[in-house]
Amino acid sequence: VADNKGGFIQITFFDPGISDQTNDEFNFEQVSRTISELISEGFKFKDIAILCRNNKNASFISQELLKKNIPVISSESLQLGSSSEVRLLIASMRLLVNPEDKIAQVEIINYLFSRGLLQGNLHEQLMAFGISSHLDETSDGHRDFFKILAQHNFGLDIYRLKNYTIYDLAEELIRIFGLHKQADPYLQFFLDAVLKFTKEQNEELADFLEWWDNKGFKLSIVVPVGINAVHVMTIHKAK
């Protein structure tokens, strides 16, 4: 085409040796900066598409954009189960049902460590919390786990929390882990899902977790049709 002016490609490399950011954090910083530049040049959110390598990357980018009040459309990454914060709440609920649940313990540790709320080597943290595979099976690991959580100001008093309704429990866990300090649409939709479940079914936590494993995790944030929003998708989906 005679009036084709060509295009523009910019490549930015991540060097972990000169940055204290993770690869995901670096990528999001570049994405966020590019979006701001495009908006300042007159583009709209709906003119922008972000291609990610996989669903995990798409989920991270979508969550971070939503936290910055940037509207997002993404079929791959708006499911409640893709939110690290929601998974943290579910893991904490699982521990109230079964304090010996090692998978739930690891989920909590991974979250706190990834957010910089626990310092040091991850393996050392797992050892400290008594959930290493080398731990003596006769030790009272779950008591150590709750004790050390409390030492890090994340007190999960299972005897007190078991008396909460599921909705109040969700709100209390959000407060305990400091998730209320920043607006998060995933958490709001999760609370809505909890409220709907308790109204339509019952208040048994074990039943709620069973429902979550079968159906709840698939629920998605509802994005109005025609909204001016950034499209986030995987490279595979874009094909």
Tab-separated table of C-alpha atoms in Angstrom:
chain	number	residue	atom	x	y	z
A	1	VAL	CA	0.000	0.000	0.000
A	2	ALA	CA	1.422	3.340	-1.091
A	3	ASP	CA	0.576	5.217	2.104
A	4	ASN	CA	1.691	2.430	4.444
A	5	LYS	CA	3.988	4.073	6.977
A	6	GLY	CA	5.192	0.830	8.511
A	7	GLY	CA	5.173	-0.022	12.179
A	8	PHE	CA	7.225	0.077	15.341
A	9	ILE	CA	8.742	-2.691	17.469
A	10	GLN	CA	10.439	-2.156	20.807
A	11	ILE	CA	12.251	-4.945	22.643
A	12	THR	CA	13.190	-4.589	26.296
A	13	PHE	CA	15.266	-7.267	28.024
A	14	PHE	CA	14.999	-8.148	31.692
A	15	ASP	CA	18.313	-8.435	33.505
A	16	PRO	CA	17.829	-9.963	36.971
A	17	GLY	CA	21.403	-9.047	37.809
A	18	ILE	CA	20.644	-5.326	37.927
A	19	SER	CA	17.075	-5.415	39.210
A	20	ASP	CA	15.439	-6.488	42.456
A	21	GLN	CA	12.142	-7.066	40.621
A	22	THR	CA	10.769	-10.416	39.574
A	23	ASN	CA	10.283	-11.091	35.871
A	24	ASP	CA	6.500	-10.664	36.255
A	25	GLU	CA	6.914	-7.351	38.070
A	26	PHE	CA	9.298	-6.085	35.399
A	27	ASN	CA	6.919	-7.111	32.602
A	28	PHE	CA	3.977	-5.422	34.282
A	29	GLU	CA	5.956	-2.217	34.794
A	30	GLN	CA	6.700	-2.123	31.060
A	31	VAL	CA	3.076	-2.884	30.163
A	32	SER	CA	1.737	-0.249	32.559
A	33	ARG	CA	4.136	2.383	31.217
A	34	THR	CA	3.241	1.579	27.605
A	35	ILE	CA	-0.501	1.796	28.331
A	36	SER	CA	-0.037	5.197	29.979
A	37	GLU	CA	1.931	6.443	26.980
A	38	LEU	CA	-0.702	5.210	24.524
A	39	ILE	CA	-3.563	6.792	26.481
A	40	SER	CA	-1.666	10.097	26.601
A	41	GLU	CA	-1.305	9.916	22.807
A	42	GLY	CA	-5.062	9.683	22.355
A	43	PHE	CA	-5.635	5.944	22.143
A	44	LYS	CA	-8.463	4.316	24.107
A	45	PHE	CA	-8.202	1.240	26.312
A	46	LYS	CA	-10.147	-0.787	23.744
A	47	ASP	CA	-7.447	-0.018	21.154
A	48	ILE	CA	-4.867	-1.877	23.250
A	49	ALA	CA	-4.222	-5.631	23.320
A	50	ILE	CA	-1.671	-7.437	25.491
A	51	LEU	CA	-0.409	-10.838	24.339
A	52	CYS	CA	0.929	-13.147	27.039
A	53	ARG	CA	2.842	-16.407	26.860
A	54	ASN	CA	0.373	-18.393	28.962
A	55	ASN	CA	-2.690	-18.133	31.189
A	56	LYS	CA	-0.566	-17.573	34.290
A	57	ASN	CA	1.049	-14.479	32.755
A	58	ALA	CA	-2.317	-13.245	31.489
A	59	SER	CA	-3.832	-13.700	34.932
A	60	PHE	CA	-1.053	-11.736	36.645
A	61	ILE	CA	-1.229	-8.856	34.151
A	62	SER	CA	-5.031	-8.703	34.361
A	63	GLN	CA	-5.076	-8.656	38.154
A	64	GLU	CA	-2.462	-5.907	38.366
A	65	LEU	CA	-4.233	-3.771	35.753
A	66	LEU	CA	-7.535	-4.101	37.601
A	67	LYS	CA	-5.828	-3.006	40.820
A	68	LYS	CA	-4.777	0.175	38.982
A	69	ASN	CA	-8.429	0.713	37.917
A	70	ILE	CA	-7.641	-0.095	34.294
A	71	PRO	CA	-10.588	-2.028	32.777
A	72	VAL	CA	-9.688	-5.430	31.361
A	73	ILE	CA	-11.337	-8.019	29.119
A	74	SER	CA	-9.823	-11.490	29.225
A	75	SER	CA	-11.594	-14.823	28.939
A	76	GLU	CA	-8.518	-16.625	30.267
A	77	SER	CA	-7.738	-14.611	33.363
A	78	LEU	CA	-10.901	-13.206	34.956
A	79	GLN	CA	-11.875	-16.432	36.741
A	80	LEU	CA	-11.954	-16.074	40.524
A	81	GLY	CA	-9.741	-19.135	40.839
A	82	SER	CA	-6.948	-17.314	39.008
A	83	SER	CA	-6.589	-14.749	41.800
A	84	SER	CA	-3.747	-15.402	44.241
A	85	GLU	CA	-5.637	-13.481	46.915
A	86	VAL	CA	-8.783	-15.570	46.499
A	87	ARG	CA	-6.725	-18.771	46.609
A	88	LEU	CA	-5.160	-17.508	49.854
A	89	LEU	CA	-8.624	-17.150	51.410
A	90	ILE	CA	-9.660	-20.613	50.235
A	91	ALA	CA	-6.450	-22.163	51.619
A	92	SER	CA	-7.073	-20.485	54.980
A	93	MET	CA	-10.636	-21.832	55.021
A	94	ARG	CA	-9.343	-25.320	54.270
A	95	LEU	CA	-7.115	-25.119	57.341
A	96	LEU	CA	-10.118	-24.383	59.532
A	97	VAL	CA	-11.690	-27.609	58.289
A	98	ASN	CA	-8.432	-29.587	58.431
A	99	PRO	CA	-5.477	-27.971	60.270
A	100	GLU	CA	-3.230	-30.773	58.945
A	101	ASP	CA	-3.793	-29.804	55.292
A	102	LYS	CA	-0.194	-29.459	54.042
A	103	ILE	CA	-1.240	-28.240	50.584
A	104	ALA	CA	-3.179	-25.365	52.126
A	105	GLN	CA	-0.221	-24.534	54.358
A	106	VAL	CA	2.114	-24.409	51.354
A	107	GLU	CA	-0.371	-22.206	49.458
A	108	ILE	CA	-0.339	-19.695	52.309
A	109	ILE	CA	3.452	-19.753	52.632
A	110	ASN	CA	3.927	-19.312	48.880
A	111	TYR	CA	1.610	-16.311	48.854
A	112	LEU	CA	3.208	-14.575	51.832
A	113	PHE	CA	6.701	-15.269	50.507
A	114	SER	CA	5.864	-14.029	46.978
A	115	ARG	CA	4.518	-10.772	48.432
A	116	GLY	CA	7.649	-10.193	50.493
A	117	LEU	CA	5.780	-10.751	53.760
A	118	LEU	CA	8.143	-13.563	54.704
A	119	GLN	CA	11.869	-13.136	54.264
A	120	GLY	CA	14.638	-15.622	53.470
A	121	ASN	CA	14.926	-18.849	51.541
A	122	LEU	CA	11.584	-20.527	50.731
A	123	HIS	CA	12.848	-23.954	51.758
A	124	GLU	CA	13.937	-22.532	55.102
A	125	GLN	CA	10.482	-21.038	55.544
A	126	LEU	CA	8.849	-24.387	54.850
A	127	MET	CA	11.175	-26.037	57.351
A	128	ALA	CA	10.386	-23.364	59.933
A	129	PHE	CA	6.667	-23.931	59.484
A	130	GLY	CA	7.073	-27.661	59.997
A	131	ILE	CA	5.834	-28.732	56.563
A	132	SER	CA	9.019	-30.119	55.071
A	133	SER	CA	8.822	-33.687	53.799
A	134	HIS	CA	11.701	-34.485	56.162
A	135	LEU	CA	9.746	-33.449	59.254
A	136	ASP	CA	9.231	-36.089	61.904
A	137	GLU	CA	5.666	-37.306	61.421
A	138	THR	CA	5.151	-37.424	65.188
A	139	SER	CA	5.659	-33.680	65.602
A	140	ASP	CA	2.682	-31.386	66.056
A	141	GLY	CA	3.273	-29.567	62.783
A	142	HIS	CA	-0.032	-27.740	62.437
A	143	ARG	CA	0.328	-26.125	65.865
A	144	ASP	CA	3.800	-24.893	64.883
A	145	PHE	CA	2.361	-23.557	61.634
A	146	PHE	CA	-0.316	-21.434	63.346
A	147	LYS	CA	2.158	-20.309	66.012
A	148	ILE	CA	4.687	-19.033	63.492
A	149	LEU	CA	1.945	-17.373	61.428
A	150	ALA	CA	0.952	-15.463	64.556
A	151	GLN	CA	4.578	-14.449	65.106
A	152	HIS	CA	4.440	-12.811	61.675
A	153	ASN	CA	1.219	-10.963	62.647
A	154	PHE	CA	-1.087	-13.288	60.705
A	155	GLY	CA	-3.006	-14.784	63.578
A	156	LEU	CA	-5.433	-17.515	62.517
A	157	ASP	CA	-7.298	-18.406	65.705
A	158	ILE	CA	-9.157	-21.461	64.447
A	159	TYR	CA	-11.359	-21.692	67.550
A	160	ARG	CA	-12.544	-18.098	67.130
A	161	LEU	CA	-12.834	-18.167	63.338
A	162	LYS	CA	-14.884	-21.368	63.323
A	163	ASN	CA	-17.709	-19.415	64.966
A	164	TYR	CA	-17.951	-16.966	62.061
A	165	THR	CA	-20.449	-17.261	59.244
A	166	ILE	CA	-18.719	-18.007	55.933
A	167	TYR	CA	-19.202	-14.428	54.715
A	168	ASP	CA	-17.912	-12.902	57.965
A	169	LEU	CA	-15.031	-15.375	57.893
A	170	ALA	CA	-14.066	-14.252	54.389
A	171	GLU	CA	-14.122	-10.602	55.478
A	172	GLU	CA	-12.068	-11.377	58.597
A	173	LEU	CA	-9.439	-13.275	56.578
A	174	ILE	CA	-9.211	-10.328	54.191
A	175	ARG	CA	-8.520	-8.107	57.201
A	176	ILE	CA	-6.005	-10.501	58.796
A	177	PHE	CA	-3.889	-10.677	55.629
A	178	GLY	CA	-4.235	-6.951	54.906
A	179	LEU	CA	-6.016	-7.502	51.594
A	180	HIS	CA	-8.477	-4.692	52.340
A	181	LYS	CA	-5.796	-2.051	51.928
A	182	GLN	CA	-6.143	-2.054	48.152
A	183	ALA	CA	-9.243	-2.315	45.968
A	184	ASP	CA	-9.447	-5.754	44.362
A	185	PRO	CA	-12.425	-6.659	42.138
A	186	TYR	CA	-11.611	-10.359	42.484
A	187	LEU	CA	-12.172	-10.180	46.232
A	188	GLN	CA	-15.410	-8.236	45.790
A	189	PHE	CA	-16.773	-10.794	43.341
A	190	PHE	CA	-15.614	-13.571	45.678
A	191	LEU	CA	-17.551	-12.029	48.556
A	192	ASP	CA	-20.584	-11.754	46.294
A	193	ALA	CA	-20.231	-15.455	45.443
A	194	VAL	CA	-19.955	-16.366	49.134
A	195	LEU	CA	-23.062	-14.339	49.965
A	196	LYS	CA	-25.056	-15.958	47.163
A	197	PHE	CA	-23.973	-19.448	48.246
A	198	THR	CA	-24.959	-18.918	51.875
A	199	LYS	CA	-28.349	-17.521	50.900
A	200	GLU	CA	-29.169	-20.292	48.433
A	201	GLN	CA	-27.562	-23.284	50.152
A	202	ASN	CA	-26.167	-23.373	53.692
A	203	GLU	CA	-23.567	-22.112	56.127
A	204	GLU	CA	-21.391	-25.231	56.358
A	205	LEU	CA	-17.804	-24.351	55.482
A	206	ALA	CA	-17.009	-27.864	54.232
A	207	ASP	CA	-19.984	-27.691	51.852
A	208	PHE	CA	-18.830	-24.313	50.575
A	209	LEU	CA	-15.332	-25.659	49.868
A	210	GLU	CA	-16.805	-28.632	48.029
A	211	TRP	CA	-18.919	-26.252	45.936
A	212	TRP	CA	-15.850	-24.107	45.279
A	213	ASP	CA	-13.798	-27.083	44.049
A	214	ASN	CA	-16.601	-28.197	41.720
A	215	LYS	CA	-18.015	-24.915	40.437
A	216	GLY	CA	-17.023	-21.804	42.359
A	217	PHE	CA	-13.458	-21.435	41.080
A	218	LYS	CA	-14.801	-21.169	37.519
A	219	LEU	CA	-16.874	-18.056	38.245
A	220	SER	CA	-15.601	-14.976	36.434
A	221	ILE	CA	-15.666	-11.257	36.988
A	222	VAL	CA	-18.489	-9.910	34.848
A	223	VAL	CA	-17.330	-7.320	32.321
A	224	PRO	CA	-20.099	-5.303	30.601
A	225	VAL	CA	-20.381	-5.816	26.832
A	226	GLY	CA	-18.866	-2.999	24.784
A	227	ILE	CA	-16.785	-1.654	27.657
A	228	ASN	CA	-13.742	0.440	26.833
A	229	ALA	CA	-11.176	-2.028	28.170
A	230	VAL	CA	-7.729	-3.431	27.472
A	231	HIS	CA	-7.792	-6.893	25.895
A	232	VAL	CA	-5.487	-9.414	27.580
A	233	MET	CA	-5.053	-12.786	25.880
A	234	THR	CA	-2.540	-15.550	25.367
A	235	ILE	CA	-0.585	-15.843	22.109
A	236	HIS	CA	-2.377	-19.143	21.474
A	237	LYS	CA	-5.803	-17.518	21.871
A	238	ALA	CA	-4.820	-14.647	19.593
A	239	LYS	CA	-4.159	-17.051	16.726
